[in-house]
Short mmCIF file of C-alpha atoms in Angstrom, two decimals:
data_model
loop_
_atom_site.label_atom_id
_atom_site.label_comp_id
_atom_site.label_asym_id
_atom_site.label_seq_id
_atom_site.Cartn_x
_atom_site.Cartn_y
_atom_site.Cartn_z
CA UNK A 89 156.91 84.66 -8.94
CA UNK A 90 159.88 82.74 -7.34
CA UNK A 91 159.71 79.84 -5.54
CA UNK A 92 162.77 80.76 -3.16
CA UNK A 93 163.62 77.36 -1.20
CA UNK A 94 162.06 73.84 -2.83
CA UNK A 95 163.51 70.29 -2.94
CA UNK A 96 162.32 69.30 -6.45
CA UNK A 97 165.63 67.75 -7.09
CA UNK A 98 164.32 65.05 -4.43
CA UNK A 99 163.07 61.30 -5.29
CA UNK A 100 159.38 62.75 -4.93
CA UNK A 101 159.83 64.00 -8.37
CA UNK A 102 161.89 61.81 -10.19
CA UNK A 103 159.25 60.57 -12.42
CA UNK A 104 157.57 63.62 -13.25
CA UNK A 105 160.21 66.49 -13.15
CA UNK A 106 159.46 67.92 -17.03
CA UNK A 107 155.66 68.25 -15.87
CA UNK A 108 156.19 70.20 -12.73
CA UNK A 109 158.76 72.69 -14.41
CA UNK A 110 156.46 72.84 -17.13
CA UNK A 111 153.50 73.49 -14.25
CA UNK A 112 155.93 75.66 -12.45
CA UNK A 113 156.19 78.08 -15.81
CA UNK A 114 152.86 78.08 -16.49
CA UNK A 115 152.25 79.37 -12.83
CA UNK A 116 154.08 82.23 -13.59
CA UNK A 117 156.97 80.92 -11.45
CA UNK A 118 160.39 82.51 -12.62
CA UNK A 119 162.79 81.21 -10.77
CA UNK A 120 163.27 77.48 -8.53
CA UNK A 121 166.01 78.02 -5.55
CA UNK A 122 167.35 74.71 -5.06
CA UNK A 123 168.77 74.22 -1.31
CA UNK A 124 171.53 71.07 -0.37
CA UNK A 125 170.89 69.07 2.48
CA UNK A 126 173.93 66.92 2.73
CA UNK A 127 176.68 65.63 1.17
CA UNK A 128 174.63 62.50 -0.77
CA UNK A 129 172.12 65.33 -2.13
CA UNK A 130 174.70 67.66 -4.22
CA UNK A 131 174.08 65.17 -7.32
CA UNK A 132 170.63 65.43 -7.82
CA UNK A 133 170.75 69.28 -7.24
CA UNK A 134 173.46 69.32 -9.71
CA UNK A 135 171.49 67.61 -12.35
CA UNK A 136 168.41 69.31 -11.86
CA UNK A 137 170.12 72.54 -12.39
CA UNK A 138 171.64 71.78 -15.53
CA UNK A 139 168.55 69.77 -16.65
CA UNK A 140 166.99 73.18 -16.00
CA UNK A 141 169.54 76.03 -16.21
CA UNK A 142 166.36 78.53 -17.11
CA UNK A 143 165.05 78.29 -13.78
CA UNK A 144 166.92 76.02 -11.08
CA UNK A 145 169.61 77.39 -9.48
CA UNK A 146 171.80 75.77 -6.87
CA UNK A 147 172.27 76.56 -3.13
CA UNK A 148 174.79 74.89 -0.71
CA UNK A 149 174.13 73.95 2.97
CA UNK A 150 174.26 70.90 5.36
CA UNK A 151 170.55 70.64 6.96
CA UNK A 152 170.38 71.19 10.78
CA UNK A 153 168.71 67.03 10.38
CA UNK A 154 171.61 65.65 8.65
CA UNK A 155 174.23 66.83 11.47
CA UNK A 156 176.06 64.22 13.25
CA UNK A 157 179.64 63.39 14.79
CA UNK A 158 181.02 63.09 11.12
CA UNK A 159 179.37 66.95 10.35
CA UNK A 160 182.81 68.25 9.13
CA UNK A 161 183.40 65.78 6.47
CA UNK A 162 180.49 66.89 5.01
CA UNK A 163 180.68 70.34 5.20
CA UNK A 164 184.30 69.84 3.44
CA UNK A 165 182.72 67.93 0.51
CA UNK A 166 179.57 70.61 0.73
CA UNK A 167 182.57 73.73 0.52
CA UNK A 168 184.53 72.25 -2.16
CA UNK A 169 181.57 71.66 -4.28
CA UNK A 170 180.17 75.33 -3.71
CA UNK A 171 183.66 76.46 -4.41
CA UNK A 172 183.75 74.96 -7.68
CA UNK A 173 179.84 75.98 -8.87
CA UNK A 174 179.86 79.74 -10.28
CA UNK A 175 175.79 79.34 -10.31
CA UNK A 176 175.46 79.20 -6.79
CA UNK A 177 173.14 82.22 -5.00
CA UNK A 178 173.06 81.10 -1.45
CA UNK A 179 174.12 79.24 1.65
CA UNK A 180 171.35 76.41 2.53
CA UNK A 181 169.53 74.92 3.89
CA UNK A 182 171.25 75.50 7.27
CA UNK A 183 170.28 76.54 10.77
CA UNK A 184 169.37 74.65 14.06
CA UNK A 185 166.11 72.02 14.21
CA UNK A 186 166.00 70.75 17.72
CA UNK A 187 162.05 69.93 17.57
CA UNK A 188 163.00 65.95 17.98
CA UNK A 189 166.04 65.93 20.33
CA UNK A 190 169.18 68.08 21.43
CA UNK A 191 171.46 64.67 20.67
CA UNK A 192 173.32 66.84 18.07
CA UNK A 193 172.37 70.44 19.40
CA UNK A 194 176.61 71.15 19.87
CA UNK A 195 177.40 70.06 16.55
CA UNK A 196 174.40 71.60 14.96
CA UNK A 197 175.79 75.22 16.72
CA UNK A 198 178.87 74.44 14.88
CA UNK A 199 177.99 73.16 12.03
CA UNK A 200 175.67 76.71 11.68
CA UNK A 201 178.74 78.70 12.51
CA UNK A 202 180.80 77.05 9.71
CA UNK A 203 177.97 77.66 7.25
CA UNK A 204 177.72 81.63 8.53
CA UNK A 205 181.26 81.57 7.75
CA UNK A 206 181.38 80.37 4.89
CA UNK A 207 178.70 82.65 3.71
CA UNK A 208 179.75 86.26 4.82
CA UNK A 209 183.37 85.21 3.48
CA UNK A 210 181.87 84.35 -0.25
CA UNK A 211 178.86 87.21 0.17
CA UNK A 212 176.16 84.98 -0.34
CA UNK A 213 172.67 84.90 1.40
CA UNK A 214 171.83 82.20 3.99
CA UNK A 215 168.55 79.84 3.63
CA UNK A 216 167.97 79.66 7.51
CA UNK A 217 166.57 76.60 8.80
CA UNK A 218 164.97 77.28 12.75
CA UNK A 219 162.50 74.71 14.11
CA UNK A 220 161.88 74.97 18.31
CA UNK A 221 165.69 76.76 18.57
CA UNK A 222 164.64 80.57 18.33
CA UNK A 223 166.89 80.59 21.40
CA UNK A 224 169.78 79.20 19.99
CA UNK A 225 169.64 81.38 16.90
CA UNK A 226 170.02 84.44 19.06
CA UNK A 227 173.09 83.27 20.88
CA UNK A 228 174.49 82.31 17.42
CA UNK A 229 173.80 85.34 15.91
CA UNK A 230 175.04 87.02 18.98
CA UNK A 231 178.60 86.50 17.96
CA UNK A 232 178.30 88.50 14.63
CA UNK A 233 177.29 91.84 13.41
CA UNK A 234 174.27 91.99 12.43
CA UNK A 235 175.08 93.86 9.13
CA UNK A 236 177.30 90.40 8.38
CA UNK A 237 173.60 87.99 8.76
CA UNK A 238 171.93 88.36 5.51
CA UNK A 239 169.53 85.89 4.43
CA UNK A 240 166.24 84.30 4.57
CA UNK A 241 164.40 82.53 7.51
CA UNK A 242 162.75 80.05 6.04
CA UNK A 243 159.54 78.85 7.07
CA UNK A 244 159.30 81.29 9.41
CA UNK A 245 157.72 79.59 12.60
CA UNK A 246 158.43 82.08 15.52
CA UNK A 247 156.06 83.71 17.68
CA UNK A 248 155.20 87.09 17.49
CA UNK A 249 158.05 88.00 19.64
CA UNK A 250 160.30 86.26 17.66
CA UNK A 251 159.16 88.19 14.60
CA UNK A 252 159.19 91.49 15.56
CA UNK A 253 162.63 90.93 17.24
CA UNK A 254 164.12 89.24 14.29
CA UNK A 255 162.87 92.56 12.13
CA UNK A 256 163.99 95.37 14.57
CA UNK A 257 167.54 93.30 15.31
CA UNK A 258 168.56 92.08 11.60
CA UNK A 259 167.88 93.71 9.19
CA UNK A 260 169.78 91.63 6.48
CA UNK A 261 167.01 89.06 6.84
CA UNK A 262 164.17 88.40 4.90
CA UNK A 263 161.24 86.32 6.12
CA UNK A 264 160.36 82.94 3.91
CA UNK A 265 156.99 82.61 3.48
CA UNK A 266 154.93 79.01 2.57
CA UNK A 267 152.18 77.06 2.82
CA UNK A 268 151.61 77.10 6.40
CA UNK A 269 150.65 80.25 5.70
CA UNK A 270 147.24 79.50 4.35
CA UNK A 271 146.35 77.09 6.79
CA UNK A 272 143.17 77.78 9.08
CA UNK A 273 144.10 77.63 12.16
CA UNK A 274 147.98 79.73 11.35
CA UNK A 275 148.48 82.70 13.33
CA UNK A 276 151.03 83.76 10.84
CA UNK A 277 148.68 86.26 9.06
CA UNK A 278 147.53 88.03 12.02
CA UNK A 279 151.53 88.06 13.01
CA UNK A 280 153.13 89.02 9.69
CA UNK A 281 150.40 91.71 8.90
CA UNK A 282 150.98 93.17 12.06
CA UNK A 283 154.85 93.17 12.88
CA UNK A 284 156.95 92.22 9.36
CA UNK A 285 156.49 94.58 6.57
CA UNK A 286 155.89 92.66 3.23
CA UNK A 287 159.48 94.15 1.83
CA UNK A 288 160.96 91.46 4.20
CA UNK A 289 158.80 88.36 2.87
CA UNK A 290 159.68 86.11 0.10
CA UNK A 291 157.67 83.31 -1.06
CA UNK A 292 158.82 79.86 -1.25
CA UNK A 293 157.07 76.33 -1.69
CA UNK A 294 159.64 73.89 0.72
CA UNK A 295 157.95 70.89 -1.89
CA UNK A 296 157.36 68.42 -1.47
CA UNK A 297 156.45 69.45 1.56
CA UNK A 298 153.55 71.67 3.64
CA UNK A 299 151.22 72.18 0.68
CA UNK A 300 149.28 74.91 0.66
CA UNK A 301 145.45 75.15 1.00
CA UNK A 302 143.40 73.91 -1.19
CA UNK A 303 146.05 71.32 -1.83
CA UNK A 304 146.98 70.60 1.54
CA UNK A 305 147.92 66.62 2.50
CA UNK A 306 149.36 66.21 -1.14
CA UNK A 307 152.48 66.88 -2.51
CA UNK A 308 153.56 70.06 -2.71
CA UNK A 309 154.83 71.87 -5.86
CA UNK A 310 156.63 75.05 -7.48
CA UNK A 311 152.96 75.94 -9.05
CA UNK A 312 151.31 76.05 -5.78
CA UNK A 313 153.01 79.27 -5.13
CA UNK A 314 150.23 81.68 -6.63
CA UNK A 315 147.81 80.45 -3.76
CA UNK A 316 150.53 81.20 -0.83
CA UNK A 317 150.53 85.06 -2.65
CA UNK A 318 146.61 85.12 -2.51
CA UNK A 319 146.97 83.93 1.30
CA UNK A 320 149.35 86.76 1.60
CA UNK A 321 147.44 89.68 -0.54
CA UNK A 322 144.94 88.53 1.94
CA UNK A 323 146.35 89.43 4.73
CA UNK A 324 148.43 92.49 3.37
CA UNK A 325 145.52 93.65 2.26
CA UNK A 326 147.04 93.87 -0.89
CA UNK A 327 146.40 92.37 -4.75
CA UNK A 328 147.71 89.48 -5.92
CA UNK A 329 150.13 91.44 -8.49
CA UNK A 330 151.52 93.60 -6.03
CA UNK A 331 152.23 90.86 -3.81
CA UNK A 332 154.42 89.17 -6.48
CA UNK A 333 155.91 92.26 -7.60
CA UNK A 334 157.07 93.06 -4.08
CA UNK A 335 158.38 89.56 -3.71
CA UNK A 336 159.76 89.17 -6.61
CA UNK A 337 161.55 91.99 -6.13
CA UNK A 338 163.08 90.80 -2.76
CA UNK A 339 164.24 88.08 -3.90
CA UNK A 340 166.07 89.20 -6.44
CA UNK A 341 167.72 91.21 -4.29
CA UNK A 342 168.39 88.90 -1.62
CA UNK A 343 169.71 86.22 -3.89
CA UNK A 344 171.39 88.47 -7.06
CA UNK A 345 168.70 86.86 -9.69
CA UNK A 346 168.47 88.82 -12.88
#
């Protein structure tokens, strides 16, 4: 399995990161996709990665949260850091979060618009960040070809609408798949199984956060990942292994992992 957007390289973890790799492996987990959030974060990423060069590797982004007036010096420090990192496999964690205010909702466009810029002219993958601003992603997205938007919506939290738009309209992306999943009252199942076929989804954990059920409330973690592929052989009506071997093989082919 891979775990295709987590924030182990966060403070959560900084007193037990050997036990959850070593949890993570034991999983079955191949692979950890580590997304930036801002400009203080691309330290701890960096360590974890070559703490971990097996398994971690690096993504660049400025979260949609961490945008503010001073959003361009951070993208510059973000660039120039990507720029120098060979490892990297993706853009993220980017995108547009406007579920606690629109203060920032101009700069967040154009903070997005840097980041899609940056990825179609390095040919990387986008981790795409899109919390109550389904709207907005359509008028960004508007303004490039669709062949060009390659990536993965993370924590996919659309309507069913939104779903079976975002699969008929761009094809490039791929449909991040987590905890919330398993949760009782998620209409995700019904949604996915009806309107995005599995050879879009990829799994991820987002740890520490949105644990998955049975471990729900706690803190989330890269070996948590075999109950979101039950959740989804559930609802694929599929078997565990085939869920991971269609995944797997997704990913890899979203984000160039070998």
């Amino acid at each position: 399995m891979i775990d295709t957007h987590t924030h182990i390289d966060g403070e959560e973890f900084e007193q037990d990161r050997d036990d959850i790799i070593a949890r993570a492996k034991q999983a079955g987990v191949k692979a950890i996709l580590l997304p930036n959030i801002d400009m203080m974060s691309l330290l701890a990423m960096d360590e974890s990665c070559n703490l971990y060069p097996d398994i971690c590797k690096p993504m660049y982004g400025l979260h949609p949260e961490n945008v503010d007036e001073n959003y361009m010096s951070q993208l510059e420090a973000i660039f120039m850091a990507a720029d120098a990192d060979d490892r990297k496999v993706g853009v993220g964690e980017i995108g547009l979060d406007l579920h606690w205010d629109d203060k920032y909702k101009k700069e967040q466009i154009e903070a997005f618009k840097w980041q899609i810029g940056y990825a179609i002219e390095h040919k990387l993958p986008m981790s795409i960040h899109v919390r109550d601003a389904f709207a907005e992603l359509y008028e960004v997205f508007a303004g490039y070809n669709a062949s060009e938007l390659v990536g993965v919506l993370h924590c996919f939290s659309g309507g069913e609408e939104d779903a079976k738009r975002c699969v008929a309209e761009y094809p490039g992306m791929m449909f991040g798949v987590n905890g919330t999943f398993t949760y009782k009252k998620s209409m995700l199942p019904d949604i996915f199984s009806k309107h995005v076929p599995i050879d879009r989804v990829v799994l991820e954990t987002d740890a520490p956060y949105l644990a998955p059920v049975p471990f729900r409330g706690k803190r989330n973690e890269p070996s948590y990942l075999p109950k979101i592929a039950e959740s989804l052989a559930d609802a694929y009506g599929m078997t565990v292994d085939e869920v991971e071997r269609v995944t797997d093989s997704n990913a890899m082919r979203m984000y160039g992992l070998v």
